[in-house]
XYZ file of C-alpha atoms in Angstrom:
137
model
C 19.131 2.482 -16.491
C 17.705 5.963 -16.333
C 15.872 7.217 -13.284
C 12.676 7.689 -15.283
C 12.732 4.063 -16.464
C 13.401 2.842 -12.950
C 10.532 4.956 -11.630
C 8.235 3.732 -14.396
C 8.992 0.094 -13.620
C 8.337 0.685 -9.932
C 5.071 2.418 -10.703
C 3.779 -0.356 -12.963
C 4.741 -3.043 -10.486
C 3.291 -1.203 -7.505
C 0.115 0.089 -9.176
C -1.979 -3.071 -8.779
C -0.942 -3.399 -5.147
C -1.598 0.252 -4.417
C -5.151 -0.055 -5.705
C -6.084 -2.845 -3.289
C -6.619 -0.518 -0.303
C -8.609 1.765 -2.546
C -11.263 -0.841 -3.156
C -11.338 -2.176 0.394
C -14.017 0.204 1.616
C -16.381 -0.803 4.428
C -19.677 -2.231 3.223
C -21.807 -0.085 5.537
C -20.785 3.232 3.929
C -23.815 4.658 2.106
C -23.341 4.934 -1.651
C -24.328 8.595 -1.592
C -21.726 9.669 0.957
C -18.674 11.319 -0.572
C -15.747 9.040 0.073
C -12.320 10.379 0.700
C -9.730 8.380 -1.243
C -7.496 6.241 0.945
C -3.759 6.845 0.969
C -3.298 3.751 -1.191
C -5.818 5.007 -3.732
C -4.257 8.473 -3.779
C -0.839 6.932 -4.439
C -2.209 4.591 -7.109
C -3.971 7.465 -8.867
C -0.729 9.434 -8.825
C 1.150 6.476 -10.349
C -1.577 5.911 -12.911
C -1.362 9.565 -13.926
C 2.413 9.302 -14.317
C 2.096 6.288 -16.626
C -0.742 7.837 -18.610
C 1.601 9.983 -20.701
C -1.101 11.517 -22.901
C -3.523 11.928 -19.957
C -6.420 10.204 -21.724
C -7.458 8.299 -18.597
C -5.998 4.974 -19.658
C -2.594 3.341 -20.018
C -1.828 1.995 -23.482
C 0.523 -0.858 -24.263
C 2.889 1.709 -25.788
C 2.868 3.759 -22.590
C 3.743 0.616 -20.613
C 6.381 -0.840 -23.005
C 9.351 0.476 -21.027
C 8.063 -1.329 -17.965
C 7.545 -4.529 -19.993
C 11.211 -4.473 -21.001
C 12.249 -4.053 -17.384
C 9.891 -6.742 -16.112
C 8.469 -9.110 -18.749
C 5.915 -10.460 -16.254
C 4.198 -7.069 -16.389
C 3.198 -7.743 -19.994
C 1.269 -10.786 -18.775
C -0.294 -8.711 -15.988
C -1.317 -6.102 -18.572
C -2.964 -8.793 -20.742
C -4.851 -10.220 -17.768
C -5.924 -6.815 -16.454
C -7.095 -5.583 -19.870
C -10.526 -7.076 -19.265
C -12.168 -5.831 -22.451
C -9.127 -6.605 -24.622
C -8.874 -3.119 -26.112
C -5.127 -2.744 -25.454
C -5.602 -0.182 -22.673
C -5.784 -0.350 -18.890
C -8.269 1.857 -17.120
C -8.451 2.574 -13.423
C -11.687 0.577 -13.293
C -10.054 -2.481 -14.867
C -7.248 -2.321 -12.326
C -9.775 -1.964 -9.487
C -11.741 -4.939 -10.815
C -8.623 -7.110 -10.957
C -7.658 -5.968 -7.444
C -11.183 -6.848 -6.222
C -10.940 -10.307 -7.765
C -7.516 -10.965 -6.301
C -8.647 -9.788 -2.878
C -11.704 -12.077 -3.067
C -9.473 -14.991 -4.109
C -7.123 -14.301 -1.165
C -10.042 -14.120 1.261
C -11.479 -17.372 -0.072
C -8.075 -19.080 0.169
C -7.667 -17.867 3.761
C -11.120 -19.219 4.651
C -10.241 -22.609 3.138
C -6.913 -22.673 4.964
C -8.582 -21.769 8.276
C -11.182 -24.511 7.772
C -8.482 -27.053 6.934
C -6.562 -26.030 10.048
C -9.683 -26.415 12.198
C -10.379 -29.822 10.684
C -6.793 -30.930 11.288
C -6.973 -29.747 14.905
C -10.294 -31.540 15.409
C -8.852 -34.707 13.904
C -5.801 -34.440 16.166
C -8.046 -34.012 19.214
C -10.034 -37.049 18.127
C -6.848 -39.113 17.868
C -5.672 -37.877 21.258
C -8.944 -38.790 22.961
C -9.026 -42.166 21.201
C -5.524 -43.023 22.395
C -6.254 -41.700 25.888
C -9.402 -43.834 26.279
C -7.586 -47.214 26.406
C -5.160 -45.793 28.982
C -8.065 -44.655 31.165
C -9.496 -48.204 31.255
C -6.310 -49.704 32.697
């Protein structure tokens, strides 16, 4: 496997993960303030630029085919991230997918925390219920 193919596969795999920090900006930052790209966003933009062979601001299926051969699951990611179905990935589409995945993770963590709290409360209820008969003796 050539170095360029290996690099390309790494870039395509890492791109969606590198964009996540880029979209995780604090909510209290005014929209008019110039924002400095995070390190993750800078890296993702660099990777995006490397994949965008013709520098048209989007990654075509043809530009990503080498990566698909190296990791077939990336073809499915490409299909899911191509939100408008035009056969190209834009930085905005990748950011949107990263936003959705982050929101899904946050929601899952909230559910898991609630379930844990409920389980702890139920366990405390069982403990106090079993302790009550002992206290009466």
